[in-house]
Short mmCIF file of C-alpha atoms in Angstrom, two decimals:
data_model
loop_
_atom_site.label_atom_id
_atom_site.label_comp_id
_atom_site.label_asym_id
_atom_site.label_seq_id
_atom_site.Cartn_x
_atom_site.Cartn_y
_atom_site.Cartn_z
CA ALA A 29 153.67 200.99 158.46
CA GLN A 30 152.00 203.09 156.21
CA GLY A 31 149.67 202.91 153.51
CA ALA A 32 150.64 202.79 149.94
CA GLY A 33 149.58 206.41 149.42
CA GLY A 34 151.67 208.39 152.46
CA GLY A 35 154.43 208.07 150.44
CA HIS A 36 157.50 206.59 153.44
CA HIS A 37 159.14 203.42 153.06
CA SER A 38 157.97 200.69 155.51
CA GLN A 39 160.93 198.67 157.51
CA THR A 40 159.03 195.51 156.56
CA CYS A 41 159.35 193.71 152.85
CA PRO A 42 156.89 195.04 149.95
CA ALA A 43 155.24 192.82 147.64
CA ARG A 44 157.49 190.86 144.88
CA PRO A 45 159.16 193.60 142.66
CA ILE A 46 157.23 194.42 139.39
CA GLY A 47 161.23 194.42 137.29
CA PRO A 48 164.52 193.05 138.05
CA THR A 49 166.36 194.38 141.23
CA LYS A 50 169.82 194.90 141.52
CA SER A 51 169.58 192.49 145.14
CA MET A 52 166.81 191.21 147.09
CA ALA A 53 165.16 193.08 149.99
CA CYS A 54 164.75 192.43 153.54
CA PRO A 55 166.69 188.48 152.95
CA ARG A 56 167.32 188.44 156.97
CA PRO A 57 164.18 187.96 158.01
CA ARG A 58 163.40 185.44 155.75
CA LYS A 59 166.30 183.28 157.30
CA ALA A 60 165.05 183.24 160.44
CA MET A 61 161.67 181.82 159.06
CA LEU A 62 163.69 179.23 158.45
CA ALA A 63 166.03 178.74 161.21
CA LEU A 64 162.92 178.96 163.27
CA ALA A 65 161.71 176.00 161.85
CA GLY A 66 164.16 173.81 161.71
CA THR A 67 164.58 174.55 165.37
CA LEU A 68 160.61 173.11 165.54
CA LEU A 69 161.19 171.12 163.39
CA CYS A 70 164.58 169.97 165.27
CA GLY A 71 162.53 169.36 168.93
CA LEU A 72 160.24 167.40 167.59
CA ALA A 73 162.46 165.46 166.47
CA ARG A 74 164.27 165.46 169.42
CA ALA A 75 161.14 164.94 171.40
CA ALA A 76 159.53 161.94 169.11
CA HIS A 77 163.13 160.57 170.27
CA ASP A 78 163.40 160.82 173.93
CA ALA A 79 159.29 159.84 173.81
CA GLU A 80 159.81 156.88 171.83
CA GLY A 81 163.65 156.60 170.55
CA VAL A 82 162.85 156.69 166.71
CA THR A 83 163.65 160.18 164.57
CA PRO A 84 160.60 160.85 161.68
CA VAL A 85 163.02 160.03 159.31
CA GLN A 86 163.57 156.07 160.53
CA LYS A 87 159.84 156.25 161.26
CA VAL A 88 159.48 157.00 157.30
CA ILE A 89 161.18 154.44 155.70
CA GLN A 90 160.08 152.33 158.47
CA LEU A 91 156.09 152.76 156.57
CA LEU A 92 158.91 152.79 153.51
CA GLU A 93 160.52 149.32 154.13
CA GLY A 94 156.92 147.09 154.85
CA MET A 95 155.34 148.25 152.20
CA LYS A 96 158.60 147.23 150.29
CA ALA A 97 157.72 144.29 152.08
CA LYS A 98 154.41 143.90 151.40
CA GLY A 99 154.96 144.88 147.75
CA ASP A 100 157.62 142.06 147.14
CA GLU A 101 155.04 140.22 149.30
CA ALA A 102 151.86 140.82 145.98
CA LYS A 103 154.37 140.30 144.08
CA LYS A 104 155.94 137.17 144.64
CA ASP A 105 152.37 136.33 144.77
CA GLU A 106 151.47 137.26 142.11
CA GLU A 107 154.56 135.92 140.13
CA THR A 108 153.11 132.02 141.28
CA ARG A 109 149.97 132.03 140.50
CA PHE A 110 151.49 134.81 136.95
CA ALA A 111 153.45 131.68 136.53
CA ALA A 112 151.09 129.07 138.28
CA PHE A 113 147.91 130.44 135.10
CA ALA A 114 150.75 130.83 131.87
CA LYS A 115 151.72 127.26 133.35
CA TRP A 116 148.02 125.83 132.49
CA CYS A 117 147.94 127.89 129.61
CA SER A 118 150.37 126.39 127.65
CA ASP A 119 149.40 122.59 128.74
CA GLN A 120 146.14 123.68 127.28
CA LYS A 121 147.08 124.86 124.46
CA ARG A 122 148.93 120.96 123.95
CA ILE A 123 145.74 119.33 124.67
CA LYS A 124 144.38 121.78 122.92
CA THR A 125 146.73 121.56 120.05
CA ALA A 126 146.93 118.08 120.97
CA GLU A 127 143.25 117.53 119.99
CA ILE A 128 143.05 119.61 117.06
CA SER A 129 146.12 117.92 115.15
CA GLU A 130 143.32 113.89 116.35
CA GLY A 131 139.81 116.60 115.08
CA ASP A 132 141.64 116.67 111.99
CA GLU A 133 143.24 113.35 111.93
CA ASN A 134 139.75 112.19 112.42
CA ILE A 135 138.39 114.14 109.73
CA GLU A 136 140.16 113.22 106.90
CA MET A 137 139.67 109.23 108.27
CA LEU A 138 135.87 109.70 108.24
CA ARG A 139 136.30 111.98 104.85
CA ALA A 140 138.02 108.80 102.96
CA LYS A 141 135.44 106.79 104.65
CA ILE A 142 132.98 108.19 103.19
CA GLU A 143 134.38 108.51 100.02
CA LYS A 144 134.88 104.78 100.23
CA ASP A 145 131.68 104.51 101.89
CA THR A 146 129.74 105.89 98.92
CA ALA A 147 132.14 104.34 95.94
CA GLU A 148 130.62 100.65 97.78
CA ILE A 149 127.08 101.84 98.42
CA SER A 150 127.29 103.13 94.60
CA SER A 151 128.54 99.23 93.81
CA SER A 152 126.23 97.99 95.93
CA THR A 153 123.31 99.68 93.95
CA ALA A 154 124.68 98.90 90.41
CA ARG A 155 124.94 95.16 91.56
CA ILE A 156 121.34 94.88 93.33
CA GLU A 157 119.99 96.06 90.09
CA GLU A 158 121.51 93.95 87.92
CA LEU A 159 121.01 91.20 91.40
CA ASP A 160 116.89 91.80 90.25
CA VAL A 161 116.86 91.92 86.57
CA ASP A 162 118.54 88.65 87.46
CA ILE A 163 116.23 87.44 89.48
CA SER A 164 113.25 88.88 87.07
CA ARG A 165 114.53 86.37 84.97
CA TRP A 166 114.66 83.40 87.21
CA GLU A 167 111.94 83.64 88.05
CA ARG A 168 110.78 83.78 85.05
CA ASP A 169 112.00 80.76 84.31
CA ALA A 170 111.40 79.13 86.73
CA LYS A 171 108.04 79.62 85.98
CA SER A 172 108.59 78.11 82.96
CA ALA A 173 110.85 74.90 83.97
CA SER A 174 108.15 74.31 86.27
CA ASP A 175 105.52 74.23 83.66
CA VAL A 176 107.61 72.14 82.39
CA ARG A 177 107.95 69.67 84.46
CA ASN A 178 104.18 69.71 85.67
CA LYS A 179 103.93 69.04 82.24
CA GLU A 180 106.15 66.42 82.65
CA ALA A 181 104.63 64.80 85.25
CA ALA A 182 101.49 65.22 83.56
CA ASP A 183 103.17 63.27 81.02
CA TYR A 184 104.48 60.54 82.60
CA THR A 185 101.76 59.99 85.64
CA ALA A 186 99.78 59.35 82.12
CA THR A 187 102.02 56.72 79.86
CA ALA A 188 103.26 55.00 83.40
CA LYS A 189 99.63 54.48 83.61
CA ASP A 190 99.76 52.89 80.00
CA TYR A 191 102.23 51.18 80.35
CA GLY A 192 100.77 49.09 83.26
CA GLU A 193 98.22 48.45 82.55
CA SER A 194 99.39 47.26 78.91
CA LEU A 195 101.56 44.59 81.73
CA GLU A 196 99.11 43.78 83.40
CA ALA A 197 96.40 42.66 80.23
CA LEU A 198 100.09 40.77 78.87
CA ASP A 199 99.73 38.95 82.04
CA GLU A 200 97.04 37.79 82.29
CA ALA A 201 96.77 37.39 78.79
CA ILE A 202 99.74 35.61 78.38
CA GLU A 203 98.04 33.00 81.47
CA VAL A 204 95.01 32.43 79.99
CA LEU A 205 97.28 31.50 76.52
CA LYS A 206 99.19 28.99 78.35
CA LYS A 207 96.51 27.10 80.35
CA LYS A 208 94.66 26.59 76.99
CA ALA A 209 92.22 27.58 77.79
CA SER A 210 88.12 28.62 75.82
CA LYS A 211 88.05 29.56 72.21
CA GLN A 212 85.51 33.21 74.01
CA ALA A 213 88.05 33.64 76.77
CA GLN A 214 91.58 33.46 74.69
CA ALA A 215 89.41 35.30 71.52
CA ALA A 216 87.90 38.25 75.27
CA ALA A 217 92.68 38.54 75.96
CA LEU A 218 93.85 38.96 73.34
CA LEU A 219 91.17 42.01 72.06
CA GLN A 220 91.65 42.67 75.35
CA VAL A 221 95.37 43.40 74.47
CA SER A 222 93.84 45.17 71.40
CA ARG A 223 92.75 47.57 73.11
CA LEU A 224 95.96 49.28 74.61
CA ARG A 225 97.31 52.41 73.97
CA THR A 226 100.78 51.52 74.00
CA LEU A 227 100.14 49.17 70.80
CA SER A 228 100.93 50.40 67.61
CA ARG A 229 97.93 50.52 64.67
CA THR A 230 100.09 47.32 62.66
CA ARG A 231 100.03 45.43 66.22
CA ARG A 232 96.32 46.85 66.89
CA GLN A 233 95.17 45.00 63.78
CA ALA A 234 97.08 42.13 64.35
CA PHE A 235 95.50 41.39 68.18
CA GLU A 236 92.55 42.20 66.43
CA ASP A 237 92.18 39.90 63.64
CA MET A 238 93.34 36.59 65.86
CA ALA A 239 89.81 37.85 68.08
CA ARG A 240 87.80 38.14 65.10
CA PRO A 241 89.03 35.75 62.88
CA ASP A 242 86.78 35.99 58.75
CA MET A 243 83.69 34.83 57.91
CA ASP A 244 85.35 31.28 55.89
CA GLN A 245 87.54 31.11 59.18
CA SER A 246 85.91 27.11 61.44
CA PRO A 247 85.45 28.72 65.58
CA GLU A 248 88.75 25.97 66.54
CA ALA A 249 90.80 28.36 64.98
CA TYR A 250 89.88 31.10 67.52
CA GLY A 251 93.23 28.57 69.74
CA TYR A 252 94.70 27.53 66.60
CA GLU A 253 97.41 30.35 67.27
CA SER A 254 98.00 29.54 71.21
CA GLN A 255 98.72 26.16 70.28
CA SER A 256 101.16 26.93 68.67
CA GLY A 257 102.66 28.74 70.96
CA GLY A 258 103.36 31.79 68.20
CA VAL A 259 100.79 34.70 69.82
CA VAL A 260 102.26 33.39 73.45
CA GLU A 261 106.05 33.79 71.90
CA MET A 262 104.34 37.51 71.29
CA LEU A 263 103.03 38.55 73.94
CA GLU A 264 106.18 37.20 75.74
CA GLN A 265 108.50 39.68 73.85
CA LEU A 266 105.52 43.67 74.10
CA LYS A 267 106.36 42.75 77.29
CA ASP A 268 109.83 42.44 77.03
CA GLU A 269 109.31 45.37 75.46
CA PHE A 270 107.66 47.35 78.06
CA GLU A 271 108.76 46.01 80.92
CA LYS A 272 111.68 48.17 79.38
CA LYS A 273 110.15 51.08 77.75
CA LYS A 274 108.55 51.42 81.47
CA TYR A 275 111.97 51.57 83.31
CA GLU A 276 113.84 53.43 80.77
CA LEU A 277 110.21 56.29 81.14
CA ASP A 278 110.81 55.80 85.87
CA LYS A 279 113.95 56.41 85.13
CA GLU A 280 113.87 59.61 82.75
CA GLU A 281 111.35 60.57 85.29
CA THR A 282 114.10 60.91 87.54
CA GLU A 283 116.77 62.70 86.37
CA ALA A 284 113.69 65.03 84.63
CA LEU A 285 112.63 65.25 88.65
CA HIS A 286 116.80 65.79 89.48
CA ALA A 287 117.67 68.46 87.31
CA PHE A 288 114.47 70.63 87.79
CA GLU A 289 115.53 70.67 91.79
CA ASP A 290 118.80 71.73 90.97
CA ILE A 291 117.52 74.33 89.35
CA ALA A 292 114.67 75.10 91.97
CA GLN A 293 117.91 75.35 93.74
CA GLN A 294 119.85 77.83 92.08
#
């Protein structure tokens, strides 16, 4: 072929025309090339078939089928794992939902318990304050009762001692007068009785008069009343009176002691 500047046309196909043409130039050489390629492919396919007994298309089909089988297996495995994972997620959701629900219930129960305990604490605190006031008042009352009890016990001890001494002096005087002892002994016994603290002033003066006769009375007057029995009878009546008062005093002391013990135990 000549160059583009020669002005002569070549028998081969030129480059792609710039503008449209009525017909394609030189189609036969291209068809010849395609026919040649087909012949070569058929020859290669026949050679491969003759060598392995499998055509290239069949080989490709086998490869595709193998890839499909592996894909199906991977898909099945993935579906199995996904199903297991989905089940695990569902179970976890159910478990966690139940736990959350249970936790919410526990929270409500604890909140109610806290409110109840708070109310009980408030009530108990108020009660404790009341009891503190009661304890303070009880301590004051107990101290007052203890002071009164101590005073009562001291008074009882002194009065009981006086009654005991009085009864002993009366027994001695009665014995002396009944034995009709000497005038001096009778007078001394009556004088001892007149000094008793349990006697009234009138009785004390009367026994003093009996023990100390007037100056114009004769010494025999000491034993006169004792012989008549009037003084002895008076002393015995006084003894009975003192014994009764001593019994009542002991009874009052016992009751007062029991009352104080009851107050102390409250």
